[in-house]
Coordinates of C-alpha atoms in Angstrom, one line a residue:
Chain X
M1 CA -30.5 31.6 15.8
G2 CA -30.9 29.3 18.8
I3 CA -29.7 26.3 17.0
F4 CA -26.5 27.8 15.9
S5 CA -25.1 27.6 19.4
A6 CA -23.6 24.3 20.2
P7 CA -25.3 22.1 22.8
S8 CA -23.2 22.2 25.8
P9 CA -21.0 19.2 25.9
S10 CA -20.7 17.2 29.0
P11 CA -17.7 18.1 31.2
T12 CA -14.4 17.0 29.8
A13 CA -12.8 16.3 33.2
A14 CA -12.7 12.7 32.3
A15 CA -10.4 13.4 29.4
H16 CA -7.5 11.6 30.9
S17 CA -7.8 7.9 30.7
P18 CA -7.5 6.1 34.0
G19 CA -4.9 3.5 33.0
G20 CA -2.2 5.9 31.7
S21 CA 0.1 3.6 29.9
A22 CA 0.3 1.3 26.9
L23 CA -2.4 -0.6 25.1
C24 CA -4.7 -1.2 28.1
A25 CA -5.2 2.5 28.4
V26 CA -7.4 2.4 25.3
D27 CA -10.8 2.7 26.7
R28 CA -13.7 0.9 25.1
T29 CA -16.3 1.9 27.8
P30 CA -19.0 4.5 27.2
S31 CA -16.6 7.3 28.3
T32 CA -15.0 7.0 24.8
Y33 CA -15.5 10.2 23.0
I34 CA -13.9 12.7 20.6
E35 CA -12.6 16.1 21.4
F36 CA -11.3 18.9 19.3
E37 CA -9.7 21.7 21.3
G38 CA -8.7 24.9 19.5
V39 CA -7.7 23.0 16.4
K40 CA -6.3 24.8 13.4
L41 CA -5.4 23.1 10.2
G42 CA -4.2 25.5 7.5
T43 CA -7.3 27.4 6.4
R44 CA -9.4 24.2 6.4
L45 CA -10.2 24.3 10.1
V46 CA -10.0 27.5 12.1
D47 CA -10.0 27.6 15.9
F48 CA -12.2 24.5 16.0
D49 CA -13.8 23.1 19.1
L50 CA -16.0 20.1 19.3
N51 CA -17.1 17.4 21.7
I52 CA -18.7 14.1 20.8
Q53 CA -19.9 11.6 23.4
A54 CA -19.7 7.9 23.0
G55 CA -22.6 6.4 21.1
E56 CA -23.6 9.5 19.4
T57 CA -24.6 9.5 15.7
I58 CA -23.1 12.5 14.0
A59 CA -23.7 13.8 10.5
I60 CA -21.1 16.3 9.4
V61 CA -22.5 18.4 6.5
G62 CA -21.5 21.4 4.6
P63 CA -20.6 22.6 1.1
N64 CA -17.5 21.4 -0.7
G65 CA -14.3 22.6 0.9
A66 CA -15.9 23.4 4.3
G67 CA -13.4 21.2 6.1
K68 CA -15.6 18.2 6.7
S69 CA -13.1 15.6 5.5
S70 CA -10.3 17.3 7.4
L71 CA -12.1 16.4 10.7
L72 CA -11.9 12.8 9.8
R73 CA -8.3 13.0 8.5
L74 CA -7.3 14.6 11.8
L75 CA -9.0 11.8 13.8
L76 CA -7.3 9.2 11.7
G77 CA -3.9 10.8 12.2
F78 CA -3.5 11.3 8.5
E79 CA -2.8 14.9 9.2
I80 CA -1.5 16.7 12.3
P81 CA -3.1 20.0 13.4
D82 CA -1.0 23.2 13.2
Q83 CA -2.4 24.2 16.5
G84 CA -4.6 22.7 19.2
I85 CA -5.2 19.1 20.1
V86 CA -7.5 16.2 18.9
R87 CA -8.3 13.6 21.5
V88 CA -10.0 10.2 21.1
A89 CA -10.9 8.3 24.2
G90 CA -9.1 10.9 26.3
R91 CA -5.8 10.4 24.5
A92 CA -4.2 12.8 22.0
V93 CA -4.3 11.3 18.5
R94 CA -0.7 12.1 17.9
D95 CA 0.3 10.0 20.9
L96 CA -1.6 6.9 19.8
R97 CA 0.4 4.3 18.0
P98 CA -1.1 3.1 14.7
K99 CA -2.4 -0.2 16.2
E100 CA -3.9 1.5 19.2
R101 CA -5.7 4.0 17.0
A102 CA -7.0 1.1 14.8
R103 CA -8.5 -0.5 17.8
L104 CA -10.5 2.7 18.5
L105 CA -11.3 4.0 15.1
S106 CA -12.4 2.4 11.9
W107 CA -12.8 4.2 8.6
L108 CA -14.9 3.5 5.5
P109 CA -12.7 4.9 2.7
Q110 CA -14.5 6.8 -0.1
R111 CA -12.7 4.8 -2.7
L112 CA -10.5 1.8 -2.5
N113 CA -7.1 1.8 -4.1
V114 CA -8.0 -1.4 -5.9
S115 CA -5.3 -4.0 -5.7
S116 CA -5.8 -6.9 -8.0
D117 CA -4.2 -9.3 -5.5
F118 CA -7.0 -9.0 -2.9
K119 CA -10.1 -11.1 -2.7
A120 CA -13.1 -9.9 -0.7
I121 CA -12.1 -12.2 2.2
D122 CA -8.6 -10.8 2.2
L123 CA -10.0 -7.3 2.5
A124 CA -12.3 -8.1 5.4
M125 CA -9.4 -9.9 7.1
A126 CA -7.0 -6.9 6.5
T127 CA -8.9 -4.6 8.8
R128 CA -8.2 -6.9 11.8
Y129 CA -4.5 -6.5 11.4
A130 CA -4.1 -4.4 14.6
L131 CA -5.5 -7.2 16.7
G132 CA -2.5 -9.4 16.1
E133 CA -4.6 -12.5 16.2
E134 CA -4.4 -15.9 14.6
P135 CA -5.4 -15.9 10.9
V136 CA -8.0 -18.5 11.7
T137 CA -9.7 -16.0 14.0
S138 CA -9.4 -13.2 11.5
R139 CA -10.9 -15.4 8.8
F140 CA -13.8 -16.4 11.1
Q141 CA -14.7 -12.8 12.0
A142 CA -14.3 -11.7 8.4
E143 CA -16.6 -14.4 7.1
K144 CA -19.1 -13.5 9.7
A145 CA -19.0 -9.8 8.7
L146 CA -19.3 -10.7 5.0
A147 CA -22.4 -12.8 5.8
Q148 CA -23.8 -10.0 7.8
L149 CA -23.6 -7.7 4.8
D150 CA -25.0 -10.4 2.5
V151 CA -21.8 -10.7 0.5
A152 CA -20.6 -14.1 1.7
E153 CA -20.9 -15.3 -1.9
F154 CA -18.1 -12.9 -3.0
A155 CA -15.6 -14.0 -0.4
E156 CA -13.3 -15.7 -2.9
R157 CA -13.8 -13.1 -5.7
K158 CA -11.1 -10.6 -6.6
V159 CA -12.2 -7.1 -5.5
T160 CA -11.3 -5.8 -9.0
T161 CA -14.1 -7.9 -10.4
L162 CA -16.8 -6.5 -8.1
S163 CA -19.2 -3.7 -9.1
G164 CA -19.1 -0.4 -7.2
G165 CA -22.1 -1.4 -5.1
E166 CA -20.7 -4.9 -4.4
L167 CA -17.3 -3.5 -3.4
Q168 CA -19.0 -1.0 -1.1
R169 CA -20.8 -3.8 0.7
V170 CA -17.4 -5.6 1.0
L171 CA -15.8 -2.5 2.4
L172 CA -18.7 -2.2 4.9
A173 CA -18.1 -5.8 5.9
A174 CA -14.4 -4.9 6.4
L175 CA -15.6 -2.1 8.6
V176 CA -17.8 -4.4 10.6
A177 CA -14.9 -6.9 10.9
Q178 CA -12.6 -4.3 12.4
D179 CA -15.2 -3.9 15.2
A180 CA -13.9 -0.5 16.5
P181 CA -16.0 1.6 18.8
L182 CA -15.8 4.7 16.6
V183 CA -16.8 4.5 12.9
L184 CA -15.9 7.2 10.4
A185 CA -17.3 7.4 6.9
D186 CA -16.4 10.0 4.4
E187 CA -19.1 10.5 1.7
P188 CA -20.0 6.9 1.9
A189 CA -22.6 6.9 -0.8
N190 CA -21.3 9.6 -3.2
H191 CA -20.5 7.3 -6.1
L192 CA -23.4 4.8 -5.6
D193 CA -26.7 4.3 -7.3
P194 CA -29.8 5.1 -5.1
Y195 CA -30.3 1.5 -4.1
H196 CA -26.8 1.1 -2.8
Q197 CA -26.9 4.6 -1.2
L198 CA -29.9 3.3 0.8
T199 CA -28.3 0.0 1.8
T200 CA -25.0 1.7 2.7
Y201 CA -26.8 4.2 5.1
R202 CA -28.9 1.4 6.5
A203 CA -25.7 -0.6 7.3
L204 CA -24.2 2.5 9.0
A205 CA -27.4 3.0 11.0
N206 CA -27.2 -0.6 12.0
L207 CA -23.7 0.1 13.4
A208 CA -25.1 3.1 15.3
R209 CA -27.7 0.9 16.8
Q210 CA -24.9 -1.3 18.2
A211 CA -23.8 1.6 20.4
K212 CA -21.0 2.5 18.0
T213 CA -20.1 6.2 17.8
L214 CA -20.7 7.1 14.2
L215 CA -19.4 10.1 12.2
V216 CA -20.7 10.4 8.7
V217 CA -19.4 13.2 6.4
T218 CA -21.8 14.0 3.5
H219 CA -23.3 16.8 1.6
D220 CA -26.3 14.8 0.6
V221 CA -28.9 15.9 3.2
A222 CA -31.6 13.7 1.8
L223 CA -29.8 10.7 3.2
L224 CA -29.5 12.0 6.8
P225 CA -32.8 10.6 8.0
L226 CA -31.6 7.1 7.2
L227 CA -28.9 7.3 9.9
G228 CA -31.4 6.8 12.8
P229 CA -34.2 8.4 14.8
A230 CA -34.3 12.2 14.1
A231 CA -34.1 13.0 17.8
Q232 CA -30.7 11.1 18.0
V233 CA -28.9 12.1 14.8
R234 CA -26.8 15.2 15.6
V235 CA -26.1 17.4 12.6
L236 CA -22.9 19.4 12.5
G237 CA -22.8 22.1 9.8
L238 CA -19.4 23.3 8.6
E239 CA -18.6 26.3 6.5
R240 CA -15.1 27.6 5.7
G241 CA -13.5 25.7 8.5
R242 CA -15.9 26.7 11.2
L243 CA -18.8 25.0 13.0
Q244 CA -21.9 27.0 11.9
L245 CA -24.6 24.6 12.9
D246 CA -25.1 22.0 15.6
A247 CA -28.5 20.6 16.0
F248 CA -30.5 17.4 16.1
L249 CA -32.2 16.2 13.0
A250 CA -35.5 16.7 14.6
D251 CA -35.0 20.4 15.2
P252 CA -37.7 22.3 13.4
N253 CA -35.3 25.0 12.4
L254 CA -32.9 22.6 10.8
P255 CA -34.2 22.9 7.2
R256 CA -33.8 26.7 7.3
A257 CA -30.3 26.5 8.8
L258 CA -29.3 23.9 6.1
S259 CA -30.7 26.1 3.4
D260 CA -28.4 28.9 4.6
L261 CA -25.5 26.6 4.8
F262 CA -25.8 25.1 1.3
R263 CA -27.4 28.2 -0.3
V264 CA -30.2 26.2 -1.8
P265 CA -33.7 25.8 -0.4
I266 CA -34.0 22.7 1.7
S267 CA -37.3 21.6 3.2
R268 CA -38.8 18.9 5.3
R269 CA -41.2 16.5 3.8
A270 CA -44.3 15.3 5.6
D271 CA -42.6 12.0 6.5
G272 CA -39.8 13.9 8.1
G273 CA -37.3 13.4 5.3
L274 CA -35.3 16.3 4.0
E275 CA -35.1 17.3 0.4
V276 CA -33.5 19.9 -1.8
A277 CA -36.4 21.9 -3.2
W278 CA -34.9 23.2 -6.4
K279 CA -37.1 25.3 -8.6
I280 CA -36.5 24.3 -12.2
D281 CA -36.8 27.4 -14.3
A282 CA -38.3 26.3 -17.6
E283 CA -37.4 29.5 -19.3
E284 CA -33.8 29.3 -18.2
L285 CA -33.6 25.8 -19.5
A286 CA -35.1 26.8 -22.8
L287 CA -32.3 29.2 -23.3
Chain T
M1 CA -3.9 -13.8 5.1
K2 CA -3.3 -17.5 5.3
R3 CA -4.9 -19.7 2.7
S4 CA -5.7 -23.3 3.1
P5 CA -2.3 -24.9 3.0
V6 CA -2.9 -26.7 -0.3
S7 CA -3.6 -23.6 -2.4
S8 CA -0.5 -21.7 -1.2
L9 CA 1.8 -24.6 -1.2
A10 CA 1.0 -26.0 -4.6
P11 CA 2.6 -23.1 -6.6
A12 CA 5.5 -23.0 -4.2
L13 CA 6.2 -26.7 -4.8
L14 CA 5.8 -26.3 -8.5
L15 CA 8.3 -23.4 -8.6
G16 CA 10.6 -25.3 -6.4
A17 CA 10.5 -28.3 -8.8
G18 CA 11.1 -25.9 -11.7
L19 CA 14.1 -24.3 -9.9
L20 CA 15.5 -27.8 -9.2
L21 CA 15.1 -28.8 -12.8
V22 CA 16.9 -25.8 -14.3
S23 CA 19.6 -26.0 -11.6
I24 CA 20.4 -29.6 -12.5
L25 CA 20.2 -28.7 -16.2
S26 CA 22.5 -25.8 -15.9
L27 CA 25.0 -27.9 -13.9
V28 CA 25.3 -31.0 -16.1
Y29 CA 24.2 -29.8 -19.6
D30 CA 26.9 -30.1 -22.2
L31 CA 29.6 -30.9 -19.7
P32 CA 33.0 -30.7 -21.6
E33 CA 35.0 -33.9 -22.1
L34 CA 37.9 -33.2 -19.8
G35 CA 38.1 -36.5 -17.8
S36 CA 36.6 -36.9 -14.4
K37 CA 39.0 -34.5 -12.8
G38 CA 38.3 -31.7 -15.3
Q39 CA 34.6 -32.3 -15.2
S40 CA 34.4 -32.1 -11.4
F41 CA 36.4 -28.8 -11.6
V42 CA 33.8 -27.4 -14.1
L43 CA 30.9 -28.8 -12.0
I44 CA 32.1 -27.9 -8.5
D45 CA 34.3 -24.9 -9.0
L46 CA 32.7 -23.1 -11.9
R47 CA 29.1 -24.0 -12.4
A48 CA 28.0 -24.7 -8.8
P49 CA 29.0 -21.3 -7.4
R50 CA 27.6 -19.5 -10.5
L51 CA 24.4 -21.4 -9.9
L52 CA 24.3 -20.3 -6.3
I53 CA 24.9 -16.7 -7.2
G54 CA 22.2 -16.8 -9.8
M55 CA 19.7 -18.2 -7.2
L56 CA 20.6 -15.5 -4.6
V57 CA 20.5 -12.6 -7.1
G58 CA 17.3 -13.8 -8.6
A59 CA 15.6 -14.3 -5.3
V60 CA 16.7 -10.8 -4.1
L61 CA 15.5 -9.1 -7.3
G62 CA 12.2 -11.0 -7.4
V63 CA 11.2 -10.4 -3.8
V64 CA 12.3 -6.7 -3.8
G65 CA 10.3 -6.2 -7.0
A66 CA 7.2 -7.7 -5.3
A67 CA 7.7 -5.7 -2.2
F68 CA 8.1 -2.4 -4.1
Q69 CA 5.1 -3.0 -6.2
A70 CA 2.9 -3.5 -3.1
L71 CA 4.5 -0.7 -1.1
F72 CA 4.3 1.8 -3.9
Q73 CA 1.0 0.5 -5.2
N74 CA 2.5 0.8 -8.6
P75 CA 3.2 -2.1 -11.0
L76 CA 6.2 -0.3 -12.3
A77 CA 8.0 0.1 -9.0
T78 CA 11.2 -1.9 -9.0
P79 CA 14.7 -1.4 -7.7
S80 CA 15.5 0.0 -11.2
T81 CA 12.8 2.6 -11.1
L82 CA 13.5 3.7 -7.5
G83 CA 17.1 4.5 -8.2
T84 CA 18.6 1.7 -6.1
T85 CA 20.1 0.0 -9.1
A86 CA 21.2 3.2 -10.8
G87 CA 22.9 4.4 -7.6
A88 CA 24.7 1.2 -7.1
T89 CA 25.7 1.1 -10.8
L90 CA 27.0 4.7 -10.7
F91 CA 29.2 4.0 -7.6
A92 CA 30.4 0.7 -9.0
F93 CA 31.4 2.6 -12.1
L94 CA 33.3 5.0 -10.0
G95 CA 35.1 2.0 -8.5
L96 CA 35.8 0.5 -11.9
L97 CA 36.9 3.7 -13.6
V98 CA 38.6 6.0 -11.2
P99 CA 41.4 3.8 -9.8
V100 CA 44.5 3.6 -12.0
S101 CA 44.8 -0.2 -11.7
H102 CA 42.6 -2.2 -14.1
Q103 CA 41.6 -4.8 -11.6
I104 CA 39.6 -3.8 -8.6
A105 CA 39.1 -6.2 -5.8
L106 CA 35.5 -7.4 -5.4
P107 CA 35.0 -6.3 -1.8
T108 CA 35.9 -2.7 -2.8
L109 CA 33.6 -2.8 -5.7
G110 CA 30.9 -4.2 -3.5
A111 CA 31.4 -1.5 -1.0
F112 CA 31.2 1.1 -3.7
A113 CA 27.9 -0.4 -5.1
F114 CA 26.5 -0.7 -1.7
A115 CA 27.4 2.9 -0.9
G116 CA 25.7 4.0 -4.1
A117 CA 22.5 2.0 -3.4
L118 CA 22.5 3.3 0.1
L119 CA 23.0 6.9 -1.0
T120 CA 20.2 6.9 -3.6
T121 CA 17.9 4.9 -1.3
L122 CA 18.6 7.3 1.6
V123 CA 17.7 10.2 -0.6
V124 CA 14.5 8.4 -1.8
A125 CA 13.7 7.3 1.8
G126 CA 14.3 10.9 2.9
V127 CA 11.6 12.0 0.5
A128 CA 9.5 9.1 1.5
T129 CA 9.5 9.7 5.2
R130 CA 8.5 13.4 5.1
T131 CA 5.1 13.4 6.6
R132 CA 3.0 14.6 3.7
T133 CA 4.9 13.0 0.8
R134 CA 2.7 11.1 -1.5
L135 CA 4.0 7.8 -2.9
E136 CA 3.9 9.0 -6.5
E137 CA 6.4 11.7 -5.5
V138 CA 8.7 9.1 -4.1
L139 CA 8.5 7.1 -7.3
L140 CA 9.2 10.3 -9.3
A141 CA 12.2 11.1 -7.1
G142 CA 13.5 7.6 -7.8
V143 CA 13.1 8.0 -11.5
A144 CA 14.8 11.4 -11.5
L145 CA 17.7 10.0 -9.5
S146 CA 18.0 7.0 -11.8
L147 CA 18.3 9.3 -14.8
A148 CA 20.8 11.5 -13.2
A149 CA 22.9 8.6 -12.1
G150 CA 22.7 7.1 -15.5
A151 CA 23.9 10.4 -17.1
I152 CA 26.8 10.7 -14.7
S153 CA 27.8 7.0 -15.4
Q154 CA 27.9 7.7 -19.1
A155 CA 30.0 10.9 -18.6
L156 CA 32.4 8.9 -16.5
Q157 CA 33.0 6.5 -19.4
L158 CA 34.1 9.4 -21.5
L159 CA 36.7 10.2 -19.0
A160 CA 38.1 6.7 -18.8
D161 CA 40.5 5.0 -21.2
A162 CA 39.2 2.4 -23.7
H163 CA 40.1 -0.6 -21.7
Q164 CA 38.3 0.7 -18.6
T165 CA 35.3 1.7 -20.7
F166 CA 35.0 -1.7 -22.2
A167 CA 35.2 -3.3 -18.8
A168 CA 32.5 -1.0 -17.5
A169 CA 30.3 -1.5 -20.5
Q170 CA 30.6 -5.2 -20.2
W171 CA 29.9 -5.1 -16.5
S172 CA 26.9 -2.8 -17.0
M173 CA 25.1 -5.5 -19.0
G174 CA 24.8 -7.6 -16.0
Q175 CA 26.4 -11.1 -15.9
L176 CA 27.0 -13.8 -13.4
P177 CA 30.7 -14.1 -12.4
Q178 CA 32.5 -17.4 -12.9
I179 CA 35.0 -17.3 -10.1
G180 CA 34.9 -19.6 -7.2
Y181 CA 33.1 -19.5 -3.9
E182 CA 34.5 -16.3 -2.5
R183 CA 31.8 -14.3 -4.2
V184 CA 29.1 -16.6 -3.0
T185 CA 30.1 -16.1 0.6
W186 CA 30.2 -12.3 0.0
L187 CA 26.7 -12.4 -1.3
V188 CA 25.0 -14.9 0.9
V189 CA 24.6 -12.8 4.0
P190 CA 23.1 -9.6 2.5
A191 CA 20.9 -11.7 0.2
A192 CA 19.6 -13.8 3.0
L193 CA 19.0 -10.8 5.1
T194 CA 17.0 -9.1 2.4
V195 CA 15.0 -12.1 1.3
G196 CA 14.4 -13.1 4.9
S197 CA 13.3 -9.8 6.2
L198 CA 11.0 -9.0 3.3
I199 CA 9.3 -12.4 3.6
W200 CA 9.1 -11.8 7.3
L201 CA 7.3 -8.5 6.6
R202 CA 5.1 -10.1 3.9
K203 CA 1.8 -9.4 5.7
P204 CA 2.3 -5.6 6.3
I205 CA 3.8 -5.2 2.9
A206 CA 0.8 -6.9 1.3
L207 CA -1.6 -4.7 3.2
S208 CA 0.2 -1.6 2.2
A209 CA -1.0 -2.3 -1.3
L210 CA -4.5 -1.2 -0.2
G211 CA -3.3 2.4 0.0
E212 CA -1.5 4.2 2.8
D213 CA -4.5 5.9 4.2
Y214 CA -6.7 2.8 4.3
A215 CA -3.8 0.7 5.6
T216 CA -3.0 3.3 8.3
S217 CA -6.6 3.2 9.4
F218 CA -6.4 -0.4 10.3
G219 CA -3.1 0.0 12.1
L220 CA -0.3 -0.3 9.7
D221 CA 2.7 1.9 10.5
C222 CA 3.3 2.9 6.9
R223 CA 6.3 5.2 7.5
K224 CA 8.1 2.6 9.5
L225 CA 7.3 0.0 6.8
R226 CA 8.7 2.2 4.1
V227 CA 12.0 2.6 5.9
Q228 CA 12.2 -1.2 6.7
V229 CA 11.5 -2.2 3.1
L230 CA 13.8 0.4 1.6
A231 CA 16.7 -0.6 3.9
A232 CA 16.2 -4.3 3.2
A233 CA 16.0 -3.6 -0.6
C234 CA 19.1 -1.4 -0.5
L235 CA 21.2 -4.0 1.2
G236 CA 20.3 -6.8 -1.2
V237 CA 20.3 -4.8 -4.4
G238 CA 23.6 -3.1 -3.6
A239 CA 25.2 -6.4 -3.0
T240 CA 23.8 -8.0 -6.1
V241 CA 24.7 -5.1 -8.3
A242 CA 28.3 -5.2 -7.0
M243 CA 28.4 -8.9 -7.8
T244 CA 26.7 -9.0 -11.3
G245 CA 26.2 -5.5 -12.6
P246 CA 22.6 -4.2 -13.0
I247 CA 20.2 -7.0 -14.1
L248 CA 16.9 -5.4 -15.1
F249 CA 13.4 -6.8 -15.5
V250 CA 13.6 -9.6 -13.0
G251 CA 11.9 -7.6 -10.2
L252 CA 9.4 -6.2 -12.7
I253 CA 8.4 -9.3 -14.5
V254 CA 8.5 -12.1 -11.9
P255 CA 5.7 -10.8 -9.6
H256 CA 3.5 -9.9 -12.6
V257 CA 3.8 -13.4 -14.1
L258 CA 3.2 -15.1 -10.8
R259 CA 0.2 -12.9 -10.1
R260 CA -1.4 -13.9 -13.3
A261 CA -0.4 -17.5 -13.4
V262 CA -1.2 -18.6 -9.8
S263 CA -3.1 -15.7 -8.3
P264 CA -1.5 -16.2 -4.8
S265 CA -2.7 -14.5 -1.7
P266 CA -1.3 -10.9 -1.4
S267 CA 1.3 -11.9 1.2
G268 CA 2.0 -15.2 -0.5
L269 CA 3.3 -13.4 -3.5
L270 CA 6.5 -12.4 -1.7
P271 CA 8.0 -15.8 -1.0
L272 CA 6.8 -17.0 -4.4
S273 CA 8.5 -14.1 -6.1
A274 CA 11.8 -15.0 -4.4
L275 CA 11.5 -18.5 -5.7
G276 CA 10.3 -17.4 -9.1
G277 CA 13.1 -14.8 -9.4
A278 CA 15.7 -17.5 -8.6
T279 CA 14.2 -19.8 -11.2
F280 CA 14.0 -17.1 -13.9
L281 CA 17.6 -15.9 -13.4
V282 CA 19.1 -19.4 -13.3
A283 CA 17.1 -20.3 -16.4
S284 CA 18.1 -17.0 -18.2
D285 CA 21.8 -17.5 -17.3
F286 CA 21.6 -21.1 -18.6
L287 CA 20.1 -19.8 -21.9
G288 CA 22.7 -17.1 -22.2
R289 CA 25.5 -19.6 -21.7
E290 CA 24.2 -22.3 -24.1
L291 CA 22.3 -20.3 -26.8
I292 CA 25.3 -19.6 -28.9
S293 CA 28.0 -22.2 -28.4
G294 CA 31.4 -20.8 -27.5
R295 CA 30.0 -17.3 -26.8
E296 CA 28.2 -16.1 -23.7
I297 CA 25.4 -13.7 -23.8
P298 CA 25.2 -11.7 -20.5
V299 CA 22.3 -12.8 -18.3
G300 CA 21.1 -9.2 -18.2
V301 CA 20.6 -9.2 -21.9
I302 CA 18.6 -12.4 -21.7
T303 CA 16.3 -11.2 -18.8
A304 CA 15.6 -8.0 -20.7
G305 CA 15.1 -9.9 -23.9
I306 CA 12.5 -12.1 -22.4
G307 CA 11.2 -9.6 -19.9
A308 CA 10.5 -6.7 -22.1
P309 CA 8.3 -8.5 -24.7
L310 CA 6.6 -10.4 -21.9
L311 CA 5.8 -7.2 -20.1
F312 CA 4.4 -5.7 -23.3
F313 CA 2.2 -8.7 -23.8
L314 CA 0.9 -8.6 -20.3
V315 CA 0.0 -5.0 -20.5
V316 CA -1.8 -5.5 -23.8
A317 CA -3.6 -8.6 -22.5
Q318 CA -4.5 -6.8 -19.3
S319 CA -6.0 -3.7 -20.7
N320 CA -9.4 -5.2 -21.5
P321 CA -12.4 -2.8 -21.0
K322 CA -13.8 -4.7 -18.1
Q323 CA -11.0 -3.5 -15.8
L324 CA -11.9 0.1 -16.5
G325 CA -15.4 0.0 -15.1

């Protein structure tokens, strides 16, 4: 059961940002990190403690209703904890103004509320709203991000006319354009075909390589190895609002722990990938 | 969200030219033969102030409609669906029906309508600013309030005498008044404040159409924006309802038509809707005045008469299977 105990987080003494006031207190240096302290949110999260260092790649896994998305929603300030405190870069999320938060955290939404007025370039520019810069600068950065995700050709297309996979790439470009040090993604590939699942995870891994702190919520364990080197991807397993598993992807005991968490057999392939090893019962199917 | 200047300016210029054209037309068309003195009276004292009121009312309704549709991410969100119009109407009815005297002074009526718009908007805003309220619930609250206010308005008519009821019914069809500049000066300040502030907020309003969560994630203060937009809308709509009675369909139809016709940038839609609303209302009023000679059709009847079938057509035309995928 060794891997069920959380790796000891580094001391949290630096929790209080040095500056203290206003915008400049938002810290983009490697001390940036995430902290949950005694957080309770209804029954979705119970007495929840967690520390994440800057630059870590985190996969949050667990069955449906385990509280995975609630973690992200608390970080984004969409919800306020009943008890406890959530800190980002040493500052309580509830004390951050929306624009300050947007300079720290970016979010890849699971689905976009499609508005027919928006072209891809508008979407990529929208995420730079908090920076309060000239439209020319926003446009330049947005075009750069679209090119980086190979969707420059869609810039002037209405987002309503894009396919699911194309829209996902545009949303990823918008995420890149926002250029925040923390990147949150909630089931980023749930609704995509295998090819776009692959490209989405590769794009996220690319952000992780650029020293961004990456939190990906998923229940698709097969995709985890795409996030980065197995020794660096930290897997957090949630069940009924509690942290049940905290181990690196390379941990030899991980498949067994994941099997317990998801209540299906999960095994490691020879190439290090994870797979759900269903047994298909021919007799049962014949019924 | 700035386009190249050409693409955002061209539709604005086109609409401006259209507005100018219908304005001139509504001023000089079929001017009665009354000698130069009589003509200048009709032109300057009757038609010009009416034209100005039409522009102001249309601009307010157009821009508020565009702002509500973005903010509530719902193509049906308008001052009429959010209860603003119904609240203003109910209180204006109170002003029209309750006092014993048949004539009620305009400032009083305006104050009543504004109070009604404010009250319903405050209730809706109260729902809107609770932390975990979803926008659909805000819209539902608005619809419920509208229906309740409409029912009370009807009940009030039963209590009034025939003369008052007729006046109220006539007023509730929505028409542009024909009396001097006093009303223009009453309307110009709230209308300018509403149109100006919503155009000023065009960028955050446009971004809010991407959904509150997503917009919040890149730094939009959605709760603050809700309050700002509702307050601005309440001011303008309250003032226009007091002036003209409820005029429906302008806020609904103008942004839809513009979106399809010129596909402006999301934030560019707001100033264009102000221009388009002014043009649509002035044109509708002109039609209502000239369609049947010697009899005026209230402008609210015209806007609904054009707007309702147009909306139906747009919905049918839009529901092609490609959009569903």
